Amino acid sequence: MQASNALHAHAFSREERATIYRNMLARRDVRSQFVPDPVDDAVLARILTAAHFAPSVGFMQPWSFVLVRDPAVKQRAHEAFTQANAEAADMFEGARREAYKSLRLEGILEAPVNLCITCDRDRDGPVVLGRTHQKAMDLYSTVCAVQNLWLAARAEGLGVGWVSIFHKAAIRDILQLPERVMPVAYLCIGHVSHFLDRPELEAAGWRARLPLDQLIHFDCWDGASPSGDALKAHLREAQALATNGCPPL
Amino acid sequence: MQASNALHAHAFSREERATIYRNMLARRDVRSQFVPDPVDDAVLARILTAAHFAPSVGFMQPWSFVLVRDPAVKQRAHEAFTQANAEAADMFEGARREAYKSLRLEGILEAPVNLCITCDRDRDGPVVLGRTHQKAMDLYSTVCAVQNLWLAARAEGLGVGWVSIFHKAAIRDILQLPERVMPVAYLCIGHVSHFLDRPELEAAGWRARLPLDQLIHFDCWDGASPSGDALKAHLREAQALATNGCPPL
């Protein structure tokens, strides 16, 4: 057993932790606030580096990055979105459909940079350490890279929006991806006029933030714990702070 | 067009950005360094809150958290790993198999907390905004929550290891997950004796870090760009800094 102060030997300082939590709380999925100013190559390189230092199963680093700045390519991506989005609207009914149609769901043409983060499913050969029993682990690694990039972008003052309303085949075709390469995230990236205080869908009344303490199970699904109430009290307190943009410290 | 100083209005300060990048660079997938000290409920609540403020498709927040501290449940998870890992070793050949067997691939029993982060595929009904054309978007959202938790844990001085060498059915059975709930990440969490400077698999010679500038394509797969060389020079510089643990600023 270590002494209590040794427990904190590897922690970042309170001020540093506050910065890291604030970054996560201020990150937004941006749709409408892009401004046309170009993104500096040095800044792009930094956020791509953040992505590249994400964890990956078997250290396979399955990601590649297709950087789209050609207006003709963006135009084709926008058309692919428009078609899929019309199909999507038809899946909702009544008032929900009208609400859906009123939402802004992409910023493909306005964002100066579009970025497709892909997963090369054959990068490290057929047998990858840690992916032997869960083939999707390479896709999950790629998403870890997306989230690192997203957080770094927010720190740099850049907005990022993840557009998923596409037929995957359309994106493959537009970006000429080889068969083995899966498009995982199509991101719009750029400077923004402002960041919203709350997620856009929450502000629009589409869906509310869930109470975190109700999402916790102990030792098995629906399982309880004698010390569970103490943890849940901490969760309610931390969520209340975070909801107001405050680090839960 | 905004003035250049307005471009930086939303950026975190240089010092704050350095902290955020250092956090990403210092994060490790921990296997061997867990110490038995318990993890404080307040700290657990903070890292779970970081997870809960991850992005999610349609703001569906599909995640739940099964917190495992019961030694009997950990024991069963360890047995499920051991069986799957023996099968995995047989998929490698010759020297690679011997190298595989020498690696430490989990810390299930040593880590005081195991945490399964799951995805409820029905949480927001059958039609989820943004998931209409890519059903996996809810799983990807859950991975964003995993990565937020991982980064927050590192800032708190906690090690995290993602164990994926399981039959999914075994984890479902041990944790009694309902059919609609998918286990996405089985994590080992705890205080550590130390964090490694480099990823364990890189240090063990299993696989090297790839050169990031070779993973970039412009406008389409294998596409080039007149300004591509300038970006690649920035990428090489940023990767060199990051490899030494320095923020790429």
CSV table of C-alpha atoms in Angstrom, one decimal:
chain,number,residue,atom,x,y,z
A,1,MET,CA,0.0,0.0,0.0
A,2,GLN,CA,1.4,3.4,-0.9
A,3,ALA,CA,1.1,6.5,1.2
A,4,SER,CA,-1.8,8.8,0.2
A,5,ASN,CA,0.5,11.5,-1.2
A,6,ALA,CA,2.1,9.0,-3.5
A,7,LEU,CA,-1.3,8.4,-5.0
A,8,HIS,CA,-1.3,11.9,-6.4
A,9,ALA,CA,2.3,11.8,-7.7
A,10,HIS,CA,1.1,11.2,-11.3
A,11,ALA,CA,-1.8,13.6,-11.3
A,12,PHE,CA,-1.7,16.9,-13.2
A,13,SER,CA,-2.1,19.9,-11.0
A,14,ARG,CA,-5.5,21.1,-10.0
A,15,GLU,CA,-5.2,24.1,-12.4
A,16,GLU,CA,-4.1,21.8,-15.3
A,17,ARG,CA,-6.9,19.3,-14.6
A,18,ALA,CA,-9.4,22.3,-14.7
A,19,THR,CA,-8.1,23.2,-18.1
A,20,ILE,CA,-8.5,19.6,-19.4
A,21,TYR,CA,-12.0,19.4,-18.1
A,22,ARG,CA,-13.0,22.8,-19.4
A,23,ASN,CA,-11.7,21.8,-22.9
A,24,MET,CA,-14.0,18.7,-22.8
A,25,LEU,CA,-17.0,20.8,-21.6
A,26,ALA,CA,-16.5,23.6,-24.2
A,27,ARG,CA,-16.1,21.2,-27.2
A,28,ARG,CA,-19.1,21.4,-29.6
A,29,ASP,CA,-20.4,19.7,-32.7
A,30,VAL,CA,-20.4,22.7,-35.0
A,31,ARG,CA,-22.9,23.1,-37.8
A,32,SER,CA,-23.7,26.8,-38.4
A,33,GLN,CA,-20.9,29.0,-37.1
A,34,PHE,CA,-18.1,28.5,-39.6
A,35,VAL,CA,-16.3,31.6,-40.9
A,36,PRO,CA,-14.4,31.4,-44.2
A,37,ASP,CA,-10.9,32.2,-42.9
A,38,PRO,CA,-8.4,29.5,-43.9
A,39,VAL,CA,-6.9,27.2,-41.3
A,40,ASP,CA,-3.2,27.6,-40.8
A,41,ASP,CA,-1.0,24.5,-41.8
A,42,ALA,CA,0.8,24.6,-38.5
A,43,VAL,CA,-2.5,24.4,-36.6
A,44,LEU,CA,-3.7,21.6,-38.8
A,45,ALA,CA,-0.5,19.7,-38.2
A,46,ARG,CA,-0.9,20.1,-34.5
A,47,ILE,CA,-4.5,18.7,-34.4
A,48,LEU,CA,-3.5,15.8,-36.7
A,49,THR,CA,-0.6,15.0,-34.4
A,50,ALA,CA,-3.1,14.9,-31.5
A,51,ALA,CA,-5.1,12.3,-33.6
A,52,HIS,CA,-2.0,10.3,-34.4
A,53,PHE,CA,-1.1,9.9,-30.7
A,54,ALA,CA,-4.5,8.3,-29.9
A,55,PRO,CA,-4.5,4.7,-28.6
A,56,SER,CA,-4.8,1.9,-31.1
A,57,VAL,CA,-5.4,-1.8,-30.8
A,58,GLY,CA,-2.0,-3.6,-31.1
A,59,PHE,CA,-0.5,-0.2,-31.8
A,60,MET,CA,-1.7,-0.7,-35.4
A,61,GLN,CA,-2.5,3.0,-36.0
A,62,PRO,CA,-5.1,2.2,-38.6
A,63,TRP,CA,-6.0,5.8,-39.5
A,64,SER,CA,-5.4,7.9,-42.6
A,65,PHE,CA,-6.5,11.4,-43.2
A,66,VAL,CA,-8.1,12.7,-46.5
A,67,LEU,CA,-8.0,16.5,-46.3
A,68,VAL,CA,-10.5,18.1,-48.6
A,69,ARG,CA,-10.2,21.7,-49.6
A,70,ASP,CA,-11.2,21.4,-53.3
A,71,PRO,CA,-14.6,23.1,-53.7
A,72,ALA,CA,-15.6,20.5,-56.3
A,73,VAL,CA,-15.1,17.7,-53.9
A,74,LYS,CA,-16.9,19.5,-51.1
A,75,GLN,CA,-19.8,20.1,-53.6
A,76,ARG,CA,-20.1,16.4,-54.3
A,77,ALA,CA,-20.0,15.6,-50.5
A,78,HIS,CA,-22.7,18.1,-50.0
A,79,GLU,CA,-24.9,16.6,-52.7
A,80,ALA,CA,-24.4,13.1,-51.1
A,81,PHE,CA,-25.5,14.6,-47.7
A,82,THR,CA,-28.5,16.3,-49.3
A,83,GLN,CA,-29.8,13.1,-50.8
A,84,ALA,CA,-29.3,11.1,-47.7
A,85,ASN,CA,-30.8,13.8,-45.5
A,86,ALA,CA,-34.0,13.9,-47.5
A,87,GLU,CA,-34.3,10.1,-47.0
A,88,ALA,CA,-33.6,10.6,-43.3
A,89,ALA,CA,-36.3,13.2,-42.9
A,90,ASP,CA,-38.9,10.7,-44.2
A,91,MET,CA,-38.0,8.3,-41.3
A,92,PHE,CA,-39.4,10.8,-38.7
A,93,GLU,CA,-43.1,11.4,-38.4
A,94,GLY,CA,-45.4,14.4,-37.8
A,95,ALA,CA,-44.0,17.2,-35.5
A,96,ARG,CA,-40.7,15.3,-35.1
A,97,ARG,CA,-40.2,15.5,-38.9
A,98,GLU,CA,-40.9,19.2,-39.0
A,99,ALA,CA,-38.5,19.7,-36.1
A,100,TYR,CA,-35.9,17.6,-37.9
A,101,LYS,CA,-36.2,19.6,-41.1
A,102,SER,CA,-35.7,22.9,-39.1
A,103,LEU,CA,-32.3,21.7,-37.9
A,104,ARG,CA,-29.0,22.6,-39.5
A,105,LEU,CA,-27.1,19.3,-39.8
A,106,GLU,CA,-23.9,20.1,-41.7
A,107,GLY,CA,-21.4,22.8,-42.7
A,108,ILE,CA,-19.7,21.1,-45.6
A,109,LEU,CA,-19.5,24.0,-48.0
A,110,GLU,CA,-18.9,26.7,-45.3
A,111,ALA,CA,-16.1,25.0,-43.5
A,112,PRO,CA,-12.8,25.7,-45.2
A,113,VAL,CA,-11.5,22.2,-44.4
A,114,ASN,CA,-13.3,18.9,-44.7
A,115,LEU,CA,-11.4,15.9,-43.3
A,116,CYS,CA,-12.3,12.2,-43.7
A,117,ILE,CA,-10.6,10.1,-41.0
A,118,THR,CA,-10.5,6.5,-42.3
A,119,CYS,CA,-9.5,3.1,-41.0
A,120,ASP,CA,-7.3,0.7,-43.0
A,121,ARG,CA,-8.6,-2.6,-41.9
A,122,ASP,CA,-5.5,-4.5,-43.3
A,123,ARG,CA,-2.8,-2.2,-42.1
A,124,ASP,CA,-1.1,-4.6,-39.8
A,125,GLY,CA,-1.9,-7.8,-41.6
A,126,PRO,CA,-4.8,-10.2,-40.9
A,127,VAL,CA,-4.1,-10.9,-37.3
A,128,VAL,CA,-3.8,-7.8,-35.1
A,129,LEU,CA,-2.9,-8.1,-31.4
A,130,GLY,CA,-6.1,-7.3,-29.4
A,131,ARG,CA,-8.3,-7.5,-32.4
A,132,THR,CA,-8.5,-11.3,-32.6
A,133,HIS,CA,-11.9,-11.5,-30.9
A,134,GLN,CA,-13.4,-8.1,-31.7
A,135,LYS,CA,-12.8,-7.1,-35.3
A,136,ALA,CA,-14.3,-3.6,-34.7
A,137,MET,CA,-11.4,-2.6,-32.4
A,138,ASP,CA,-9.6,-1.0,-35.3
A,139,LEU,CA,-12.7,1.2,-36.0
A,140,TYR,CA,-12.9,2.0,-32.3
A,141,SER,CA,-9.2,3.0,-32.3
A,142,THR,CA,-9.9,5.4,-35.2
A,143,VAL,CA,-12.7,7.0,-33.2
A,144,CYS,CA,-10.2,7.6,-30.4
A,145,ALA,CA,-8.2,9.5,-32.9
A,146,VAL,CA,-11.2,11.5,-34.0
A,147,GLN,CA,-11.9,12.5,-30.3
A,148,ASN,CA,-8.3,13.5,-29.7
A,149,LEU,CA,-8.4,15.7,-32.8
A,150,TRP,CA,-11.7,17.2,-31.8
A,151,LEU,CA,-10.5,18.2,-28.4
A,152,ALA,CA,-7.2,19.6,-29.8
A,153,ALA,CA,-9.2,21.6,-32.4
A,154,ARG,CA,-11.4,23.1,-29.6
A,155,ALA,CA,-8.2,24.1,-27.7
A,156,GLU,CA,-7.0,25.8,-30.9
A,157,GLY,CA,-10.3,27.7,-31.2
A,158,LEU,CA,-11.4,25.6,-34.2
A,159,GLY,CA,-14.9,24.2,-34.6
A,160,VAL,CA,-15.5,20.6,-35.7
A,161,GLY,CA,-18.7,19.0,-37.0
A,162,TRP,CA,-19.1,15.3,-37.6
A,163,VAL,CA,-21.4,14.6,-40.5
A,164,SER,CA,-22.8,11.0,-40.7
A,165,ILE,CA,-25.8,11.4,-42.9
A,166,PHE,CA,-24.3,9.9,-46.0
A,167,HIS,CA,-24.4,6.6,-47.8
A,168,LYS,CA,-21.0,5.2,-47.1
A,169,ALA,CA,-20.7,4.1,-50.7
A,170,ALA,CA,-21.1,7.7,-51.8
A,171,ILE,CA,-18.2,8.9,-49.6
A,172,ARG,CA,-16.0,6.0,-50.8
A,173,ASP,CA,-16.8,6.9,-54.4
A,174,ILE,CA,-16.1,10.7,-54.0
A,175,LEU,CA,-12.9,10.1,-52.1
A,176,GLN,CA,-11.8,7.1,-54.2
A,177,LEU,CA,-11.1,5.0,-51.1
A,178,PRO,CA,-9.7,1.5,-51.7
A,179,GLU,CA,-12.0,-1.4,-50.6
A,180,ARG,CA,-9.9,-2.2,-47.5
A,181,VAL,CA,-10.3,1.5,-46.2
A,182,MET,CA,-13.4,2.4,-44.3
A,183,PRO,CA,-14.5,6.0,-43.9
A,184,VAL,CA,-15.1,6.4,-40.2
A,185,ALA,CA,-15.6,10.2,-39.7
A,186,TYR,CA,-16.4,13.0,-42.2
A,187,LEU,CA,-15.5,16.2,-40.3
A,188,CYS,CA,-16.0,19.9,-41.1
A,189,ILE,CA,-13.3,22.0,-39.6
A,190,GLY,CA,-12.8,25.8,-39.4
A,191,HIS,CA,-12.7,28.9,-37.4
A,192,VAL,CA,-16.1,29.9,-36.0
A,193,SER,CA,-17.9,33.1,-35.1
A,194,HIS,CA,-18.7,31.7,-31.7
A,195,PHE,CA,-19.1,28.5,-29.8
A,196,LEU,CA,-22.5,27.7,-28.3
A,197,ASP,CA,-22.8,27.3,-24.5
A,198,ARG,CA,-24.8,24.1,-24.8
A,199,PRO,CA,-25.1,21.4,-27.4
A,200,GLU,CA,-27.2,22.6,-30.3
A,201,LEU,CA,-29.7,19.7,-30.2
A,202,GLU,CA,-30.2,20.3,-26.4
A,203,ALA,CA,-30.8,24.0,-27.0
A,204,ALA,CA,-33.3,23.2,-29.8
A,205,GLY,CA,-35.3,21.0,-27.5
A,206,TRP,CA,-34.5,17.9,-29.5
A,207,ARG,CA,-33.3,15.9,-26.5
A,208,ALA,CA,-32.2,16.6,-22.9
A,209,ARG,CA,-29.0,15.7,-21.1
A,210,LEU,CA,-29.5,12.4,-19.2
A,211,PRO,CA,-28.9,12.2,-15.4
A,212,LEU,CA,-25.5,10.4,-15.3
A,213,ASP,CA,-26.2,8.8,-11.9
A,214,GLN,CA,-29.0,6.8,-13.5
A,215,LEU,CA,-26.6,5.3,-16.0
A,216,ILE,CA,-24.4,3.5,-13.5
A,217,HIS,CA,-24.7,-0.2,-12.6
A,218,PHE,CA,-22.6,-2.1,-10.0
A,219,ASP,CA,-20.9,-5.4,-10.8
A,220,CYS,CA,-23.7,-6.4,-13.2
A,221,TRP,CA,-26.5,-4.8,-15.2
A,222,ASP,CA,-29.1,-3.3,-12.7
A,223,GLY,CA,-26.7,-4.4,-9.9
A,224,ALA,CA,-26.6,-2.3,-6.7
A,225,SER,CA,-23.8,-1.6,-4.2
A,226,PRO,CA,-23.8,-0.7,-0.5
A,227,SER,CA,-21.5,2.2,-1.4
A,228,GLY,CA,-23.4,3.1,-4.6
A,229,ASP,CA,-25.3,6.0,-3.1
A,230,ALA,CA,-22.1,7.8,-2.1
A,231,LEU,CA,-20.8,7.6,-5.7
A,232,LYS,CA,-24.2,8.7,-7.1
A,233,ALA,CA,-24.1,11.8,-4.9
A,234,HIS,CA,-20.7,12.7,-6.3
A,235,LEU,CA,-22.0,12.1,-9.8
A,236,ARG,CA,-24.9,14.5,-9.3
A,237,GLU,CA,-22.6,17.1,-8.0
A,238,ALA,CA,-20.1,16.7,-10.8
A,239,GLN,CA,-22.8,16.8,-13.5
A,240,ALA,CA,-24.3,20.0,-12.0
A,241,LEU,CA,-21.0,21.7,-12.2
A,242,ALA,CA,-20.2,20.4,-15.7
A,243,THR,CA,-23.7,21.5,-16.9
A,244,ASN,CA,-22.7,25.1,-16.0
A,245,GLY,CA,-19.3,24.7,-17.8
A,246,CYS,CA,-17.4,24.3,-14.6
A,247,PRO,CA,-14.7,21.7,-14.2
A,248,PRO,CA,-16.2,19.0,-11.8
A,249,LEU,CA,-13.3,19.5,-9.3
B,1,MET,CA,-13.4,37.9,-43.4
B,2,GLN,CA,-12.4,38.4,-39.8
B,3,ALA,CA,-9.2,40.1,-38.7
B,4,SER,CA,-6.4,37.7,-37.7
B,5,ASN,CA,-6.7,38.4,-34.0
B,6,ALA,CA,-10.3,37.5,-34.0
B,7,LEU,CA,-9.3,34.1,-35.4
B,8,HIS,CA,-7.6,33.4,-32.1
B,9,ALA,CA,-10.5,34.7,-29.9
B,10,HIS,CA,-11.8,31.2,-29.1
B,11,ALA,CA,-8.4,29.5,-28.7
B,12,PHE,CA,-7.2,28.4,-25.2
B,13,SER,CA,-4.0,30.2,-24.1
B,14,ARG,CA,-0.6,28.7,-25.3
B,15,GLU,CA,0.0,27.4,-21.8
B,16,GLU,CA,-3.5,25.8,-21.6
B,17,ARG,CA,-3.0,24.2,-25.0
B,18,ALA,CA,0.4,22.8,-23.9
B,19,THR,CA,-1.4,21.2,-21.0
B,20,ILE,CA,-4.0,19.6,-23.2
B,21,TYR,CA,-1.5,18.2,-25.6
B,22,ARG,CA,0.8,17.0,-22.8
B,23,ASN,CA,-2.2,15.1,-21.4
B,24,MET,CA,-2.8,13.3,-24.7
B,25,LEU,CA,0.9,12.5,-25.1
B,26,ALA,CA,1.3,11.2,-21.5
B,27,ARG,CA,-1.8,8.9,-21.8
B,28,ARG,CA,-1.0,5.2,-21.8
B,29,ASP,CA,-2.7,1.9,-22.2
B,30,VAL,CA,-1.7,0.4,-18.8
B,31,ARG,CA,-1.3,-3.4,-18.3
B,32,SER,CA,1.3,-4.0,-15.5
B,33,GLN,CA,1.7,-1.0,-13.3
B,34,PHE,CA,-1.5,-1.0,-11.2
B,35,VAL,CA,-1.2,-0.6,-7.4
B,36,PRO,CA,-3.9,-1.9,-5.1
B,37,ASP,CA,-5.0,1.5,-3.5
B,38,PRO,CA,-8.7,2.1,-4.0
B,39,VAL,CA,-9.9,4.8,-6.4
B,40,ASP,CA,-11.8,7.6,-4.6
B,41,ASP,CA,-15.5,8.0,-5.4
B,42,ALA,CA,-15.0,11.7,-6.1
B,43,VAL,CA,-12.3,11.0,-8.7
B,44,LEU,CA,-14.4,8.2,-10.3
B,45,ALA,CA,-17.3,10.6,-10.5
B,46,ARG,CA,-15.1,13.2,-12.3
B,47,ILE,CA,-13.8,10.8,-14.9
B,48,LEU,CA,-17.3,9.4,-15.5
B,49,THR,CA,-18.6,13.0,-16.0
B,50,ALA,CA,-15.9,13.6,-18.6
B,51,ALA,CA,-17.2,10.5,-20.4
B,52,HIS,CA,-20.8,11.7,-20.2
B,53,PHE,CA,-19.9,15.1,-21.8
B,54,ALA,CA,-18.6,13.3,-24.9
B,55,PRO,CA,-20.3,14.0,-28.2
B,56,SER,CA,-23.1,11.6,-29.3
B,57,VAL,CA,-25.0,11.2,-32.5
B,58,GLY,CA,-28.4,12.9,-32.2
B,59,PHE,CA,-27.4,13.7,-28.6
B,60,MET,CA,-28.6,10.1,-27.8
B,61,GLN,CA,-26.0,9.5,-25.1
B,62,PRO,CA,-26.1,5.8,-25.6
B,63,TRP,CA,-23.6,4.8,-22.9
B,64,SER,CA,-24.0,3.1,-19.6
B,65,PHE,CA,-21.3,2.2,-17.1
B,66,VAL,CA,-21.0,-1.1,-15.3
B,67,LEU,CA,-18.6,-0.6,-12.5
B,68,VAL,CA,-16.9,-3.9,-11.3
B,69,ARG,CA,-15.3,-4.1,-7.9
B,70,ASP,CA,-16.5,-7.5,-6.8
B,71,PRO,CA,-13.5,-9.9,-6.9
B,72,ALA,CA,-15.7,-12.8,-8.0
B,73,VAL,CA,-16.8,-10.9,-11.1
B,74,LYS,CA,-13.3,-9.8,-11.9
B,75,GLN,CA,-12.2,-13.4,-11.6
B,76,ARG,CA,-14.8,-14.5,-14.2
B,77,ALA,CA,-13.7,-11.7,-16.5
B,78,HIS,CA,-10.1,-12.9,-16.1
B,79,GLU,CA,-11.0,-16.4,-17.0
B,80,ALA,CA,-12.8,-15.2,-20.1
B,81,PHE,CA,-9.7,-13.3,-21.1
B,82,THR,CA,-7.4,-16.2,-20.4
B,83,GLN,CA,-9.4,-18.5,-22.6
B,84,ALA,CA,-9.6,-16.0,-25.5
B,85,ASN,CA,-5.9,-15.1,-25.2
B,86,ALA,CA,-4.8,-18.7,-25.6
B,87,GLU,CA,-6.9,-18.8,-28.8
B,88,ALA,CA,-5.3,-15.5,-29.9
B,89,ALA,CA,-1.8,-16.8,-29.4
B,90,ASP,CA,-2.4,-19.6,-31.8
B,91,MET,CA,-3.2,-17.1,-34.5
B,92,PHE,CA,0.3,-15.9,-34.5
B,93,GLU,CA,3.2,-17.9,-35.9
B,94,GLY,CA,6.8,-18.7,-35.0
B,95,ALA,CA,8.8,-15.9,-33.4
B,96,ARG,CA,5.8,-13.6,-33.5
B,97,ARG,CA,3.9,-16.1,-31.3
B,98,GLU,CA,6.7,-16.3,-28.8
B,99,ALA,CA,6.8,-12.5,-28.7
B,100,TYR,CA,3.0,-12.4,-28.2
B,101,LYS,CA,3.1,-14.8,-25.3
B,102,SER,CA,5.8,-12.7,-23.6
B,103,LEU,CA,3.5,-9.6,-23.5
B,104,ARG,CA,1.4,-8.6,-20.6
B,105,LEU,CA,-2.0,-7.9,-22.0
B,106,GLU,CA,-4.4,-7.1,-19.1
B,107,GLY,CA,-4.5,-6.1,-15.5
B,108,ILE,CA,-8.0,-7.3,-14.6
B,109,LEU,CA,-7.3,-8.7,-11.2
B,110,GLU,CA,-4.7,-6.1,-10.1
B,111,ALA,CA,-6.7,-3.0,-11.1
B,112,PRO,CA,-9.1,-2.1,-8.2
B,113,VAL,CA,-11.8,-0.9,-10.6
B,114,ASN,CA,-13.0,-2.6,-13.8
B,115,LEU,CA,-15.4,-0.6,-15.9
B,116,CYS,CA,-17.4,-1.8,-18.8
B,117,ILE,CA,-18.7,1.1,-21.0
B,118,THR,CA,-21.7,-0.1,-23.0
B,119,CYS,CA,-23.9,1.2,-25.8
B,120,ASP,CA,-27.7,0.9,-25.6
B,121,ARG,CA,-28.6,0.6,-29.2
B,122,ASP,CA,-32.3,1.4,-28.6
B,123,ARG,CA,-31.9,4.3,-26.2
B,124,ASP,CA,-33.6,6.9,-28.4
B,125,GLY,CA,-36.0,4.7,-30.3
B,126,PRO,CA,-35.4,3.0,-33.7
B,127,VAL,CA,-34.7,6.2,-35.7
B,128,VAL,CA,-31.9,8.4,-34.3
B,129,LEU,CA,-30.9,11.7,-35.8
B,130,GLY,CA,-27.6,11.2,-37.6
B,131,ARG,CA,-27.7,7.4,-37.3
B,132,THR,CA,-30.1,6.9,-40.2
B,133,HIS,CA,-27.4,5.9,-42.7
B,134,GLN,CA,-24.6,4.7,-40.4
B,135,LYS,CA,-25.9,2.4,-37.7
B,136,ALA,CA,-22.5,2.2,-36.0
B,137,MET,CA,-22.6,5.9,-35.1
B,138,ASP,CA,-23.9,5.0,-31.6
B,139,LEU,CA,-21.0,2.7,-31.0
B,140,TYR,CA,-18.6,5.4,-32.3
B,141,SER,CA,-20.2,7.9,-29.8
B,142,THR,CA,-19.6,5.5,-27.0
B,143,VAL,CA,-15.9,5.3,-28.0
B,144,CYS,CA,-15.7,9.1,-27.8
B,145,ALA,CA,-16.9,8.7,-24.2
B,146,VAL,CA,-14.2,6.1,-23.6
B,147,GLN,CA,-11.5,8.5,-24.9
B,148,ASN,CA,-12.8,11.4,-22.8
B,149,LEU,CA,-12.7,9.2,-19.7
B,150,TRP,CA,-9.2,7.9,-20.6
B,151,LEU,CA,-7.8,11.5,-20.9
B,152,ALA,CA,-9.5,12.6,-17.7
B,153,ALA,CA,-8.2,9.6,-15.9
B,154,ARG,CA,-4.6,10.4,-17.0
B,155,ALA,CA,-5.0,13.9,-15.7
B,156,GLU,CA,-6.1,12.5,-12.4
B,157,GLY,CA,-3.0,10.3,-12.3
B,158,LEU,CA,-5.0,7.1,-12.9
B,159,GLY,CA,-4.0,4.4,-15.4
B,160,VAL,CA,-6.5,2.8,-17.8
B,161,GLY,CA,-6.1,-0.3,-19.9
B,162,TRP,CA,-8.6,-1.4,-22.6
B,163,VAL,CA,-8.9,-5.2,-22.7
B,164,SER,CA,-10.5,-6.5,-25.9
B,165,ILE,CA,-9.4,-10.1,-25.9
B,166,PHE,CA,-12.7,-11.6,-24.9
B,167,HIS,CA,-15.6,-13.3,-26.6
B,168,LYS,CA,-18.3,-10.7,-26.5
B,169,ALA,CA,-20.8,-13.3,-25.4
B,170,ALA,CA,-18.7,-14.1,-22.3
B,171,ILE,CA,-18.7,-10.5,-21.2
B,172,ARG,CA,-22.5,-10.2,-21.9
B,173,ASP,CA,-23.0,-13.3,-19.8
B,174,ILE,CA,-20.8,-12.2,-16.9
B,175,LEU,CA,-22.2,-8.7,-16.6
B,176,GLN,CA,-25.8,-9.9,-17.5
B,177,LEU,CA,-26.2,-7.3,-20.2
B,178,PRO,CA,-29.6,-7.1,-22.0
B,179,GLU,CA,-29.7,-8.1,-25.6
B,180,ARG,CA,-30.0,-4.4,-26.8
B,181,VAL,CA,-26.9,-3.4,-24.8
B,182,MET,CA,-23.5,-3.9,-26.5
B,183,PRO,CA,-20.3,-4.1,-24.4
B,184,VAL,CA,-17.9,-1.6,-26.2
B,185,ALA,CA,-14.9,-1.2,-23.8
B,186,TYR,CA,-13.8,-3.3,-20.9
B,187,LEU,CA,-11.4,-1.0,-19.0
B,188,CYS,CA,-9.1,-1.7,-16.0
B,189,ILE,CA,-8.6,1.5,-13.9
B,190,GLY,CA,-6.4,2.2,-11.0
B,191,HIS,CA,-3.5,4.2,-9.5
B,192,VAL,CA,-0.1,3.1,-10.9
B,193,SER,CA,3.5,2.8,-9.7
B,194,HIS,CA,4.6,4.8,-12.8
B,195,PHE,CA,3.6,5.7,-16.4
B,196,LEU,CA,5.8,4.5,-19.2
B,197,ASP,CA,7.5,7.1,-21.4
B,198,ARG,CA,6.4,5.3,-24.6
B,199,PRO,CA,3.6,2.9,-25.5
B,200,GLU,CA,4.5,-0.6,-24.1
B,201,LEU,CA,4.1,-2.3,-27.5
B,202,GLU,CA,6.5,0.2,-29.1
B,203,ALA,CA,9.1,-0.2,-26.3
B,204,ALA,CA,8.7,-4.0,-26.7
B,205,GLY,CA,9.6,-3.8,-30.4
B,206,TRP,CA,6.2,-5.1,-31.4
B,207,ARG,CA,5.5,-2.2,-33.8
B,208,ALA,CA,6.9,1.2,-34.5
B,209,ARG,CA,5.1,4.6,-34.6
B,210,LEU,CA,4.2,5.4,-38.2
B,211,PRO,CA,5.4,8.6,-39.9
B,212,LEU,CA,2.3,10.8,-39.8
B,213,ASP,CA,3.1,12.8,-43.0
B,214,GLN,CA,2.8,9.5,-44.9
B,215,LEU,CA,-0.8,9.0,-43.8
B,216,ILE,CA,-2.2,12.2,-45.4
B,217,HIS,CA,-4.0,12.4,-48.7
B,218,PHE,CA,-5.3,15.5,-50.5
B,219,ASP,CA,-8.9,15.7,-51.8
B,220,CYS,CA,-8.9,12.0,-52.6
B,221,TRP,CA,-7.0,8.8,-51.7
B,222,ASP,CA,-3.4,9.1,-53.0
B,223,GLY,CA,-4.2,12.7,-54.1
B,224,ALA,CA,-1.5,15.4,-54.0
B,225,SER,CA,-1.7,19.1,-53.4
B,226,PRO,CA,0.5,22.0,-54.4
B,227,SER,CA,0.6,23.1,-50.8
B,228,GLY,CA,1.0,19.6,-49.5
B,229,ASP,CA,4.7,19.7,-48.9
B,230,ALA,CA,4.4,22.7,-46.5
B,231,LEU,CA,1.8,20.8,-44.4
B,232,LYS,CA,4.0,17.6,-44.4
B,233,ALA,CA,7.0,19.6,-43.1
B,234,HIS,CA,4.8,20.9,-40.2
B,235,LEU,CA,3.6,17.3,-39.6
B,236,ARG,CA,7.2,16.0,-39.3
B,237,GLU,CA,8.1,18.8,-36.9
B,238,ALA,CA,5.0,18.3,-34.8
B,239,GLN,CA,5.6,14.5,-34.6
B,240,ALA,CA,9.2,14.9,-33.6
B,241,LEU,CA,8.2,17.1,-30.7
B,242,ALA,CA,5.4,14.8,-29.7
B,243,THR,CA,7.6,11.7,-29.8
B,244,ASN,CA,9.7,13.4,-27.1
B,245,GLY,CA,6.6,14.2,-25.0
B,246,CYS,CA,6.6,17.9,-26.0
B,247,PRO,CA,3.4,19.7,-27.0
B,248,PRO,CA,3.7,20.3,-30.8
B,249,LEU,CA,3.4,24.1,-30.3
